[in-house]
Amino acid sequence: MAEVRLERAGEIAIIEIDNPPVNALSHAVRAALASRIDEAMTDDAVKAVVITCAGRTFVAGADINELGKPRSPPLTVDIAAQLDDCAKPVVAAIHGTALGGGLELALACHWRVAAPDARLGLPEVKLGIIPGGGGTQRLPRAIGAKPALDLIVSGDTIGAQAALEAGLVDALATRDDLRATAVALARRIVAEKRPPKRLRDRAVPPVPAELFTRARSDAARRYRGFEAPLKAVDAVAASMTCFDDGLKREQAIFAELLRGPQFGTLRHVFFAEREAAKISDLPTDLPPREIAQAAIVGAGTMGGGIALCFADAGIPVTLIDSDRAALERGLAALRRNFESSARRRNLPAAELDKRLGLIKPSLRLADAASADLVVEAVFEDLPLKQSIFGKLDEIAKPGAILATNTSYQDVNLIAAATKRPADVLGLHFFSPAHVMRLVEVVRASATAPAVLAASLALVRKLRKLPVVVGAAPGFVGNRMLFERAREADRLLRDGALPRDVDQAMVEFGFPMGPFAATDLAGLDISWRMRKARGISFPVADALCEAGRFGQKTGKGYYRYDGGSRDGMADDETERIVASVRERLGVTSRPVAAGVIVERLIYPMVNQAARLLESGVALRPGDIDLIWINGYGFPAWRGGPMFYADQVGLANVRDRLAHLARELGEKALAPAPLIERRVKEGRGFYS
Ligand code: T1G
């Protein structure tokens, strides 16, 4: 049961919110908090108030279970006003993650003290809404309009040190004396008779008018079709006027988005992420296995990126490569990436150096001996991986987890190269590893539950999203990507041009289209895989035969002049496509954008249905998370499975059946699960 307690420390009243697991602001908590604040304000013996939370975190926001339902006062915005109006000083004591309504409460307090490992943010846009508790008006008054815009539009969080430097918090405490530090500050404020410091009374420092126009155009380009970021700019822009008018604007936008379809979709994504953490046959009482040290084998793009993730999470990591030049290249790339990531996150230089210091380069596989977890990230060659796992079997300490970062090799065959298959699984990071949230956790047939549980916890400690998948070729994400790639190649044969296909998918909400993405990754990688399996994608194969591997060769589907990363349409590509059409005797005809979207997404959904039936994917929500967090599927569309339900699974089934007939492609025939669900009048989620 939620509780809000009030206790006294002499003249200081301490109000403690206790609503496990994250002190969400349910209606019960809001009502109790409002009355405790009143109690403290009317008690003459109380001279100041500290607001703190029990458990692992300060308030992590409004209760998302209640959002979207009729809202009962007092709302978060009402309590923020009540705090603002308090005649006695109120100090917020922040630990864990002060997010959304939690940070908004703290902003309405007059002072803020944070534990050094606290994180603060207004992530409401990730739910398709904007802060609705005054945050779009108070945060700019605390840290300025530009930093506030960046945080609110992105939904990112910042650490306590950066918050102190930005003026968002007034002081840092050490973790175990947060309450004492907050009470001491409250006492000092009373002794010095300092009046309450209200953000509401401050004006936002002036900014160039084009700040908001540029923010709007950036948001429109970066989040194409996604409303909340754009609306967040409008709300923050309104903070440049008087507080009350700005607050009215915020409340109107908040209410409008709360009624909109994108909130419901993103609430689905939020709860799908929580569901993905629940593996039904994993005992919940497994003793936690500490990953105190890690080792990465292979200092290439993936290995270096994975090592960066460990160091960034404070885990000492040995980066191993047998080739000195490769190791040096890997370290140089890792440092460059770490520095640019630190700049983006305003990570203090001292902190960056501390994290870089956690990375130990090595030329010897033997240096993996003390690691609790080893991640192999070498070239995608099964015998090579098996040989490395055979050696790791001799070197690694008992109980170490041995993970492969393979993107499609059979993890069971890799595990079989050791005498400890129970300790082996796949951790399929997505490139660039230090940016992409998704990790497909590949459960091999022998993987022990404790190893799986420890790996899930580790991936979360890296601040990434683990999704458990089965050990089948391509697992889930890449198996679906194969379907999209095959249809994309066929669209070129049928008459579309690369830019038609890419533009249709960018309009749909992807950050880039399939051909631009393939040019970035390199056409040769999938070409090698297809040849090994005797599969032909006629256009892609012809481009590879012409040495057009993408950005790495200056040309692929597009041309990249002078090392530019912006692809230009290339007549040579169109000549190659025309020659393939002629060879295949295909008469080309224009393909409408809507048909392009159907022909790329529905085959993926079809394949996903098969992966659900075979158990390689556990839930439709897992599949949605994989594509949102690994391939840029627009989150505000909910993911491929949620989208298929929105379109209507019967419509998807009918289009697949039509395409299978029209294109003579049996693989496009609707999967049995889709047929069954349609017959039952259901979707994937209903
Ligand atoms: N409401 C309800 N339940 C929540 C919740 C929330 N805000 N946050 C987490 N939970 C549940 C979650 O479902 C799970 O439940 C358990 O807590 C542990 O969560 C007015 C309107 C805080 C960083 O968006 O980012 O404020 O599955 O597994 O990995 O402007 O939870 O165990 O039954 O994620 O340690 C804004 C959302 C809301 C923060 C902790 N706030 N939460 O991560 O644990 S809108 C957010 C998180 C708002 C105001 C607006 C994370 C976390 P169960 P978990 P975690």
XYZ file of C-alpha atoms and ligand atoms in Angstrom:
741
model
C 0.000 0.000 0.000
C 1.265 3.486 -0.838
C 2.152 5.657 2.097
C 3.271 9.254 2.592
C 4.715 9.686 6.068
C 5.554 12.873 7.915
C 8.110 12.792 10.667
C 9.899 15.559 12.530
C 13.576 16.276 12.891
C 13.210 19.184 15.304
C 11.883 22.158 13.357
C 12.269 20.312 10.035
C 9.373 18.181 8.770
C 10.464 15.225 6.644
C 7.811 14.013 4.220
C 8.660 10.546 2.905
C 6.848 9.021 -0.075
C 6.763 5.224 0.031
C 5.101 3.636 -3.002
C 7.180 0.694 -4.270
C 8.680 -0.043 -6.684
C 9.426 3.435 -8.078
C 7.320 5.832 -5.956
C 5.069 6.560 -8.939
C 2.613 9.401 -8.375
C -0.628 7.452 -8.206
C -3.740 9.356 -7.196
C -3.449 7.939 -3.670
C 0.121 9.227 -3.376
C -0.795 12.656 -4.748
C -3.737 13.026 -2.350
C -1.687 11.921 0.654
C 1.244 14.138 -0.340
C -0.997 17.184 -0.701
C -2.396 16.696 2.786
C 1.075 16.126 4.328
C 2.308 19.359 2.778
C -0.709 21.178 4.219
C -0.043 19.563 7.618
C 3.558 20.770 7.566
C 2.589 24.262 6.466
C -0.058 24.686 9.192
C 2.144 23.348 12.016
C 3.869 26.419 13.530
C 6.602 24.246 15.016
C 7.678 23.331 11.479
C 10.056 25.858 9.908
C 11.048 23.971 6.739
C 10.263 20.749 4.893
C 12.361 18.038 3.247
C 10.647 15.813 0.669
C 12.279 12.439 0.205
C 11.389 8.914 -0.947
C 11.797 5.469 0.510
C 13.223 2.615 -1.531
C 15.527 2.764 -4.507
C 14.471 5.970 -6.135
C 12.886 9.381 -5.860
C 9.544 9.664 -7.663
C 9.982 8.186 -11.154
C 6.965 9.966 -12.571
C 3.207 9.809 -12.762
C 1.696 6.346 -12.475
C 1.630 5.211 -16.098
C -1.132 2.718 -15.301
C -3.397 5.661 -14.499
C -2.348 7.888 -17.405
C -4.958 8.121 -20.113
C -7.796 7.350 -17.672
C -9.965 10.127 -16.134
C -7.630 12.132 -13.918
C -8.648 12.938 -10.324
C -7.216 15.973 -8.529
C -4.881 16.839 -7.080
C -2.891 16.449 -10.305
C 0.890 16.651 -10.353
C 0.595 20.217 -11.645
C -1.591 21.087 -8.623
C 0.920 19.703 -6.142
C 3.708 21.535 -7.917
C 1.704 24.768 -7.477
C 1.095 23.901 -3.823
C 4.845 23.399 -3.266
C 5.621 26.615 -5.101
C 3.187 28.487 -2.859
C 4.617 27.071 0.376
C 5.576 29.958 2.673
C 8.182 27.746 4.339
C 11.302 26.502 2.510
C 10.943 23.047 0.904
C 14.017 20.972 -0.009
C 13.842 17.928 -2.332
C 16.227 15.069 -1.494
C 16.761 13.154 -4.764
C 18.221 9.679 -5.256
C 17.814 7.071 -7.981
C 15.888 8.471 -10.945
C 13.831 11.640 -10.532
C 11.834 11.440 -13.744
C 8.770 13.113 -15.229
C 6.373 14.162 -12.489
C 9.085 13.298 -9.962
C 11.471 15.885 -11.354
C 8.550 18.284 -11.726
C 7.827 17.981 -7.996
C 11.501 18.576 -7.260
C 11.508 21.626 -9.558
C 8.581 23.065 -7.597
C 10.509 22.629 -4.341
C 12.691 25.610 -3.494
C 16.006 23.730 -3.217
C 17.194 20.408 -4.559
C 19.862 18.069 -3.136
C 20.896 14.977 -5.088
C 22.809 11.798 -4.336
C 25.881 11.528 -6.598
C 24.466 8.591 -8.599
C 21.054 10.166 -9.125
C 19.731 10.728 -12.623
C 17.161 13.366 -13.547
C 15.012 13.830 -16.634
C 11.656 14.535 -18.239
C 11.180 11.457 -20.499
C 7.503 12.107 -21.232
C 8.079 12.374 -25.003
C 8.981 8.684 -24.920
C 5.356 8.097 -23.973
C 4.101 10.372 -26.744
C 3.200 13.187 -24.324
C 5.046 16.150 -22.806
C 5.712 16.996 -19.145
C 2.335 17.915 -17.625
C 3.381 19.029 -14.156
C 4.914 22.392 -15.000
C 8.243 20.930 -16.125
C 8.272 22.713 -19.486
C 8.013 26.029 -17.595
C 10.216 25.423 -14.560
C 13.112 23.553 -16.184
C 13.984 26.426 -18.571
C 13.924 28.749 -15.552
C 16.351 26.424 -13.774
C 18.875 25.689 -16.545
C 17.998 27.931 -19.494
C 15.831 27.361 -22.551
C 18.371 25.538 -24.772
C 19.493 22.891 -22.235
C 15.861 22.466 -21.178
C 14.785 21.996 -24.807
C 17.468 19.381 -25.381
C 16.386 17.381 -22.330
C 12.626 17.660 -22.868
C 12.638 17.037 -26.648
C 14.980 14.041 -26.380
C 13.635 12.646 -23.113
C 17.232 12.020 -22.040
C 18.376 12.013 -18.425
C 21.395 13.725 -16.896
C 23.538 12.670 -13.995
C 23.749 14.499 -10.671
C 27.131 16.127 -11.347
C 25.941 17.544 -14.682
C 22.698 18.633 -12.984
C 24.713 20.493 -10.333
C 26.804 22.218 -12.977
C 23.672 23.126 -14.944
C 22.011 24.651 -11.891
C 19.285 22.005 -11.744
C 20.342 20.887 -8.269
C 21.818 23.061 -5.530
C 24.047 20.507 -3.806
C 25.257 16.907 -3.952
C 25.246 14.550 -1.005
C 27.030 11.249 -0.641
C 24.631 8.332 -1.161
C 24.263 7.433 2.474
C 23.803 10.897 3.936
C 21.348 12.357 1.454
C 18.641 12.902 4.063
C 21.106 14.398 6.567
C 22.475 16.758 3.893
C 18.974 17.873 2.938
C 17.952 18.435 6.571
C 21.174 20.365 7.245
C 20.517 22.568 4.210
C 16.943 23.161 5.385
C 18.213 24.108 8.845
C 20.772 26.517 7.328
C 18.113 28.165 5.167
C 15.904 28.662 8.237
C 18.789 30.021 10.301
C 19.711 32.453 7.540
C 16.034 33.359 7.118
C 16.320 32.784 3.360
C 12.948 33.192 1.545
C 11.738 30.278 -0.630
C 13.560 30.297 -4.008
C 10.747 29.846 -6.539
C 11.597 28.996 -10.149
C 8.188 30.351 -11.060
C 9.389 33.864 -10.141
C 12.403 33.719 -12.444
C 12.380 34.812 -16.079
C 13.999 32.506 -18.601
C 17.251 34.094 -19.794
C 16.687 35.444 -23.347
C 17.643 33.238 -26.288
C 17.873 33.938 -30.052
C 14.379 33.700 -31.596
C 15.614 31.164 -34.135
C 16.354 28.690 -31.315
C 12.776 27.448 -31.392
C 12.347 27.529 -35.174
C 15.539 25.505 -35.519
C 14.437 23.141 -32.740
C 11.124 22.617 -34.517
C 12.744 21.841 -37.875
C 15.305 19.550 -36.217
C 12.536 17.688 -34.381
C 10.391 17.439 -37.525
C 13.326 15.943 -39.433
C 14.615 13.681 -36.686
C 11.249 12.426 -35.406
C 9.283 12.437 -38.674
C 5.575 11.867 -37.921
C 6.097 11.771 -34.150
C 4.078 14.607 -32.554
C 5.322 14.913 -28.958
C 8.859 16.269 -29.635
C 7.452 19.028 -31.845
C 4.785 19.919 -29.280
C 7.447 19.910 -26.566
C 9.224 22.706 -28.449
C 5.998 24.731 -28.445
C 5.554 24.242 -24.690
C 9.135 25.269 -23.899
C 8.818 28.253 -26.263
C 5.813 29.352 -24.203
C 8.089 29.520 -21.161
C 9.611 32.683 -22.601
C 6.344 34.465 -21.745
C 4.876 34.794 -18.271
C 4.750 31.636 -16.161
C 0.962 31.360 -15.896
C 0.384 31.762 -19.650
C 3.139 29.271 -20.379
C 1.664 26.807 -17.921
C -1.740 27.087 -19.592
C -0.090 26.316 -22.948
C 1.660 23.293 -21.467
C -1.518 21.949 -19.934
C -3.430 22.318 -23.217
C -0.746 20.489 -25.189
C -0.402 17.795 -22.501
C -4.150 17.127 -22.471
C -4.298 17.004 -26.284
C -1.440 14.483 -26.550
C -2.841 12.386 -23.701
C -5.996 11.958 -25.811
C -3.971 11.188 -28.958
C -3.222 7.735 -30.471
C 0.557 8.014 -30.078
C 0.357 7.982 -26.278
C -1.520 4.669 -26.301
C 1.003 3.189 -28.712
C 3.990 4.261 -26.657
C 2.399 3.083 -23.440
C 2.218 -0.321 -25.165
C 5.947 -0.046 -25.898
C 6.700 0.921 -22.283
C 4.920 -2.110 -20.866
C 6.294 -4.393 -23.602
C 9.774 -3.457 -22.357
C 8.816 -4.523 -18.821
C 7.268 -7.739 -20.111
C 10.438 -8.574 -22.057
C 12.297 -8.825 -18.748
C 9.984 -11.636 -17.576
C 11.097 -15.110 -18.679
C 8.500 -17.569 -17.435
C 10.814 -20.517 -16.677
C 13.488 -18.404 -14.972
C 13.331 -18.811 -11.179
C 12.971 -15.380 -9.566
C 15.099 -16.307 -6.543
C 18.368 -16.991 -8.387
C 21.348 -15.586 -6.463
C 22.688 -12.540 -8.355
C 25.991 -13.227 -10.176
C 28.209 -10.164 -9.996
C 29.960 -9.284 -13.263
C 32.860 -7.420 -11.708
C 35.245 -7.889 -14.641
C 34.717 -8.462 -18.350
C 36.860 -9.343 -21.345
C 36.107 -8.696 -25.011
C 37.802 -10.845 -27.650
C 38.217 -8.940 -30.904
C 38.947 -5.208 -31.112
C 37.031 -4.525 -34.298
C 34.041 -2.168 -34.630
C 31.775 -4.359 -32.510
C 34.384 -5.427 -29.958
C 35.522 -1.861 -29.361
C 31.943 -0.630 -29.079
C 31.056 -3.364 -26.601
C 34.137 -2.621 -24.503
C 33.064 1.034 -24.436
C 29.664 0.017 -23.052
C 31.242 -1.908 -20.185
C 33.623 0.908 -19.259
C 30.765 3.404 -19.494
C 28.850 1.300 -16.971
C 31.898 1.298 -14.646
C 32.892 -2.333 -15.310
C 36.650 -2.963 -15.804
C 37.126 -4.600 -19.203
C 40.084 -6.184 -21.023
C 39.999 -5.666 -24.777
C 41.895 -8.488 -26.443
C 43.123 -8.836 -30.012
C 45.893 -11.066 -31.303
C 46.906 -8.431 -33.875
C 48.685 -5.371 -32.461
C 47.672 -3.081 -35.325
C 44.025 -4.129 -35.001
C 44.151 -3.555 -31.260
C 45.608 -0.071 -31.695
C 43.041 0.797 -34.358
C 40.288 -0.495 -32.108
C 41.479 1.518 -29.131
C 41.748 4.692 -31.217
C 38.214 4.264 -32.561
C 36.926 3.475 -29.064
C 38.469 6.634 -27.626
C 37.027 8.770 -30.455
C 33.555 7.325 -29.927
C 33.788 7.683 -26.153
C 34.843 11.345 -26.446
C 32.002 12.234 -28.815
C 29.493 10.363 -26.660
C 30.778 12.160 -23.557
C 30.425 15.544 -25.282
C 26.858 14.741 -26.282
C 26.017 13.791 -22.703
C 27.943 16.608 -21.011
C 29.981 13.949 -19.223
C 32.680 15.757 -17.188
C 36.208 15.163 -18.550
C 37.394 13.654 -15.271
C 34.595 11.106 -15.426
C 35.461 10.222 -19.031
C 39.090 9.638 -18.104
C 38.027 7.487 -15.166
C 35.928 5.301 -17.446
C 38.577 5.092 -20.145
C 40.954 3.951 -17.424
C 38.792 0.863 -16.936
C 39.785 -0.476 -20.380
C 42.892 -2.669 -20.442
C 44.244 -3.594 -23.912
C 45.844 -7.000 -24.366
C 47.351 -9.185 -27.084
C 46.891 -12.371 -25.049
C 43.720 -14.444 -24.828
C 45.080 -15.672 -21.503
C 44.228 -12.252 -20.055
C 40.562 -13.296 -20.139
C 41.317 -15.641 -17.244
C 40.000 -13.389 -14.475
C 36.869 -12.190 -16.288
C 33.405 -13.023 -14.966
C 32.066 -12.559 -18.501
C 33.838 -12.895 -21.840
C 32.241 -11.580 -25.042
C 33.673 -12.914 -28.281
C 33.349 -10.407 -31.115
C 35.599 -11.712 -33.865
C 35.007 -12.147 -37.588
C 31.778 -13.947 -38.535
C 33.422 -17.295 -39.199
C 32.107 -20.346 -37.335
C 35.345 -22.383 -37.184
C 37.216 -19.326 -35.900
C 34.605 -18.758 -33.194
C 34.621 -22.416 -32.227
C 38.398 -22.366 -31.956
C 38.304 -19.298 -29.701
C 35.646 -20.854 -27.477
C 37.735 -24.022 -27.246
C 40.650 -21.947 -25.958
C 38.428 -19.861 -23.656
C 37.188 -23.145 -22.199
C 40.772 -23.783 -21.048
C 41.491 -20.217 -19.951
C 38.333 -18.753 -18.379
C 37.734 -19.276 -14.689
C 34.998 -21.691 -13.562
C 31.609 -19.992 -13.578
C 32.588 -17.350 -16.127
C 29.905 -16.602 -18.692
C 31.111 -17.105 -22.277
C 29.083 -15.060 -24.772
C 29.325 -14.735 -28.516
C 28.308 -11.560 -30.329
C 27.585 -13.479 -33.511
C 24.747 -12.071 -35.597
C 23.717 -15.333 -37.192
C 25.970 -18.323 -36.445
C 24.462 -21.258 -34.554
C 25.178 -20.569 -30.862
C 24.612 -24.266 -30.063
C 27.544 -25.195 -32.317
C 29.707 -22.576 -30.613
C 28.692 -23.846 -27.149
C 29.537 -27.388 -28.270
C 33.150 -26.288 -28.735
C 33.450 -26.082 -24.945
C 33.055 -28.473 -22.058
C 30.799 -25.916 -20.357
C 27.859 -25.295 -22.767
C 25.674 -24.266 -19.825
C 27.827 -21.135 -19.458
C 27.506 -20.190 -23.136
C 24.935 -17.928 -24.797
C 24.733 -15.185 -27.420
C 24.793 -11.463 -26.693
C 23.972 -9.957 -30.066
C 24.790 -6.263 -29.778
C 23.644 -3.979 -32.580
C 25.999 -1.662 -34.410
C 27.087 0.891 -33.293
C 27.170 -0.983 -30.005
C 27.705 2.127 -27.899
C 24.589 3.752 -29.384
C 21.978 1.040 -30.058
C 19.972 0.006 -26.975
C 19.017 -3.492 -28.173
C 20.833 -6.683 -27.276
C 19.315 -9.950 -28.497
C 20.137 -12.410 -25.718
C 20.403 -15.731 -27.544
C 19.415 -18.629 -25.311
C 21.115 -21.784 -26.537
C 19.669 -25.178 -25.712
C 22.174 -25.761 -22.891
C 22.295 -22.226 -21.462
C 21.745 -22.445 -17.685
C 18.927 -20.315 -16.184
C 21.388 -18.617 -13.813
C 23.602 -17.691 -16.780
C 20.625 -16.265 -18.643
C 19.431 -14.308 -15.587
C 22.906 -12.891 -14.931
C 23.243 -11.891 -18.587
C 19.873 -10.108 -18.582
C 20.886 -8.167 -15.462
C 24.264 -7.327 -17.031
C 22.683 -5.977 -20.224
C 20.383 -3.775 -18.144
C 23.414 -2.580 -16.152
C 24.874 -1.479 -19.506
C 21.661 0.621 -19.805
C 20.571 -1.489 -22.763
C 17.437 -3.424 -23.566
C 17.800 -7.227 -23.440
C 15.340 -9.330 -25.430
C 15.609 -13.122 -25.161
C 15.550 -14.969 -28.490
C 16.077 -18.562 -29.576
C 19.258 -19.883 -31.229
C 17.967 -20.044 -34.811
C 19.654 -18.562 -37.918
C 19.430 -14.767 -37.738
C 17.592 -15.089 -34.389
C 14.622 -12.668 -34.715
C 15.679 -9.220 -35.969
C 17.980 -10.262 -38.806
C 15.686 -13.122 -39.816
C 12.958 -10.521 -40.400
C 15.459 -8.139 -42.010
C 16.238 -10.850 -44.565
C 12.576 -10.866 -45.641
C 12.582 -7.092 -46.019
C 15.840 -7.176 -47.991
C 14.511 -9.817 -50.360
C 11.362 -7.822 -51.048
C 13.349 -4.604 -51.411
C 15.495 -6.246 -54.089
C 12.360 -7.469 -55.843
C 10.860 -3.962 -55.767
C 13.884 -2.698 -57.734
C 13.314 -5.431 -60.301
C 9.639 -4.536 -60.481
C 10.277 -0.877 -61.265
C 11.025 1.089 -58.110
C 14.299 2.995 -57.717
C 16.377 2.942 -54.522
C 15.339 6.493 -53.624
C 11.614 5.623 -54.100
C 11.935 2.766 -51.630
C 14.067 4.677 -49.134
C 11.839 7.766 -49.284
C 8.723 5.661 -48.633
C 10.284 4.145 -45.530
C 11.598 7.492 -44.280
C 8.108 8.955 -44.713
C 6.832 5.943 -42.736
C 9.132 7.013 -39.902
C 12.422 5.093 -40.300
C 15.546 7.248 -39.833
C 16.862 5.882 -43.138
C 15.653 3.578 -45.883
C 16.811 -0.008 -46.446
C 19.180 0.812 -49.314
C 20.886 3.717 -47.548
C 21.209 1.460 -44.506
C 22.731 -1.342 -46.593
C 25.183 1.085 -48.195
C 26.196 2.124 -44.678
C 26.636 -1.456 -43.419
C 28.203 -2.713 -46.662
C 26.570 -4.866 -49.355
C 29.399 -7.396 -49.214
C 28.487 -8.709 -45.759
C 25.070 -10.048 -46.738
C 26.379 -10.995 -50.207
C 28.907 -13.371 -48.577
C 26.123 -14.865 -46.441
C 23.790 -15.325 -49.413
C 26.476 -16.999 -51.497
C 27.248 -19.388 -48.643
C 23.579 -20.353 -48.582
C 23.022 -20.342 -52.343
C 20.543 -17.466 -52.196
C 20.359 -14.807 -54.890
C 19.164 -11.225 -54.653
C 19.661 -10.362 -58.328
C 20.112 -6.605 -58.039
C 22.227 -6.685 -54.875
C 24.362 -9.470 -56.340
C 24.882 -7.509 -59.579
C 25.952 -4.415 -57.627
C 28.429 -6.540 -55.630
C 29.796 -8.127 -58.770
C 30.417 -4.564 -59.990
C 32.362 -3.897 -56.773
C 29.694 -1.568 -55.466
C 29.768 -2.420 -51.750
C 28.330 0.869 -50.484
C 29.943 3.750 -48.611
C 33.136 1.737 -48.067
C 33.733 1.700 -51.846
C 32.256 5.134 -52.529
C 29.318 3.562 -54.348
C 26.595 1.008 -53.755
C 22.947 1.682 -54.380
C 23.953 5.347 -54.289
C 27.136 7.260 -55.159
C 29.159 8.890 -52.382
C 31.352 11.599 -53.908
C 34.489 12.711 -52.100
C 33.871 10.499 -49.084
C 30.510 12.159 -48.438
C 28.058 10.120 -46.388
C 25.095 11.569 -48.295
C 24.264 9.225 -51.126
C 23.447 10.587 -54.564
C 21.303 8.801 -57.154
C 23.621 7.068 -59.626
C 22.857 6.337 -63.307
C 25.200 3.348 -63.058
C 22.862 1.777 -60.487
C 19.891 2.357 -62.767
C 21.809 0.739 -65.658
C 22.591 -2.287 -63.501
C 18.946 -2.564 -62.384
C 17.795 -2.295 -66.023
C 20.179 -5.054 -67.078
C 18.882 -7.316 -64.310
C 15.291 -6.631 -65.370
C 16.195 -7.450 -68.972
C 17.980 -10.645 -67.970
C 14.976 -11.727 -65.921
C 12.511 -10.597 -68.563
C 10.726 -8.314 -66.114
C 8.686 -5.395 -67.422
C 9.144 -2.603 -64.949
C 6.327 -0.362 -63.769
C 6.140 2.366 -61.106
C 5.413 1.198 -57.548
C 3.363 3.467 -55.277
C 4.771 4.434 -51.863
C 1.888 2.722 -50.036
C 2.598 -0.522 -51.882
C 6.308 -0.209 -51.041
C 5.475 0.032 -47.331
C 3.191 -3.012 -47.510
C 5.666 -5.062 -49.505
C 8.489 -4.349 -47.042
C 6.651 -4.598 -43.737
C 4.083 -7.345 -44.238
C 6.662 -10.022 -45.179
C 8.542 -9.126 -41.983
C 5.324 -9.541 -39.987
C 4.735 -12.864 -41.740
C 8.168 -14.116 -40.809
C 7.673 -12.819 -37.248
C 4.492 -14.886 -36.986
C 6.513 -17.976 -37.914
C 9.153 -17.087 -35.298
C 6.411 -16.774 -32.687
C 4.990 -20.161 -33.635
C 8.407 -21.821 -33.469
C 9.212 -20.166 -30.131
C 12.312 -18.398 -31.437
C 10.461 -15.215 -30.415
C 8.583 -15.364 -27.110
C 6.045 -12.538 -27.527
C 4.847 -10.083 -30.191
C 5.961 -7.298 -27.825
C 9.513 -8.669 -27.918
C 9.464 -8.472 -31.712
C 8.203 -4.894 -31.623
C 11.000 -3.963 -29.180
C 13.628 -5.626 -31.376
C 12.639 -3.635 -34.423
C 12.173 -0.339 -32.576
C 15.494 -0.557 -30.717
C 17.614 -2.446 -33.250
C 16.456 -1.205 -36.635
C 14.813 2.191 -36.121
C 11.184 1.147 -36.565
C 9.338 4.292 -35.427
C 8.365 3.733 -31.774
C 5.259 5.894 -32.195
C 3.933 3.226 -34.579
C 4.436 0.585 -31.880
C 6.595 -1.866 -33.852
C 5.737 -4.210 -36.759
C 3.321 -6.440 -34.817
C 1.421 -3.568 -33.186
C 1.320 -1.837 -36.563
C -0.102 -4.972 -38.217
C -2.896 -4.972 -35.616
C -3.537 -1.283 -36.309
C -3.783 -1.981 -40.062
C -5.946 -5.028 -39.302
C -4.442 -8.507 -39.410
C -7.102 -9.587 -41.927
C -5.894 -6.867 -44.300
C -2.297 -7.961 -43.822
C -3.314 -11.570 -44.479
C -5.174 -10.619 -47.670
C -2.288 -8.532 -49.042
C 0.204 -11.309 -48.292
C -1.962 -13.863 -50.072
C -2.263 -11.510 -53.051
C 1.492 -10.831 -53.176
C 2.277 -14.546 -52.909
C 0.093 -15.198 -55.938
C 1.118 -12.122 -57.954
C 4.861 -12.589 -57.334
C 4.817 -16.392 -57.267
C 6.615 -16.335 -53.930
C 5.462 -19.105 -51.593
C 7.312 -17.512 -48.651
C 4.792 -14.669 -48.765
C 1.826 -16.956 -48.186
C 0.255 -15.985 -44.829
C 1.753 -17.899 -41.871
C -0.581 -20.361 -40.123
C -0.622 -18.196 -36.976
C -1.924 -15.237 -38.994
C -4.572 -17.399 -40.645
C -5.663 -18.736 -37.245
C -5.798 -15.289 -35.594
C -7.786 -13.838 -38.484
C -10.207 -16.762 -38.348
C -10.644 -16.109 -34.613
C -11.199 -12.406 -35.339
C -8.063 -11.545 -33.350
C -4.772 -9.770 -33.912
C -1.383 -10.416 -32.328
C -2.383 -8.445 -29.231
C -6.070 -9.093 -29.011
N 4.311 4.224 -13.432
C 3.916 2.983 -13.096
N 4.746 1.918 -12.993
C 6.048 2.150 -13.262
C 6.540 3.408 -13.626
C 5.612 4.480 -13.713
N 5.987 5.715 -14.016
N 7.874 3.292 -13.829
C 8.191 2.018 -13.597
N 7.103 1.323 -13.260
C 7.046 -0.092 -12.895
C 7.392 -0.969 -14.077
O 6.235 -1.189 -14.856
C 7.870 -2.224 -13.368
O 6.705 -2.903 -12.917
C 8.568 -1.686 -12.132
O 8.061 -0.353 -11.939
C 10.078 -1.602 -12.289
O 10.292 -0.841 -13.492
C 2.897 14.392 -14.996
C 2.619 12.543 -16.936
C 12.120 4.278 -13.213
C 14.103 4.047 -14.743
O 8.505 7.593 -18.001
O 11.969 4.723 -16.843
O 5.407 11.643 -15.155
O 6.960 -4.987 -14.307
O 11.502 -2.686 -14.664
O 14.701 -1.018 -14.991
O 4.603 15.108 -16.414
O 10.934 2.125 -14.759
O 7.835 -4.918 -11.951
O 5.360 -4.892 -12.377
O 11.538 -0.300 -15.546
O 14.929 -0.252 -12.551
C 7.323 9.664 -16.642
C 9.247 5.306 -16.500
C 5.913 9.197 -16.518
C 9.620 6.717 -16.106
C 13.287 2.114 -13.366
N 8.216 8.685 -16.058
N 9.999 4.315 -15.750
O 13.828 1.212 -14.287
O 12.742 -0.923 -13.402
S 4.766 10.325 -17.224
C 8.732 7.696 -16.821
C 11.313 4.072 -16.039
C 4.802 11.659 -16.187
C 4.170 13.976 -15.646
C 4.030 12.851 -16.640
C 11.936 2.939 -15.296
C 12.842 3.378 -14.149
P 6.711 -4.537 -12.880
P 11.537 -1.229 -14.398
P 14.140 -0.298 -13.812
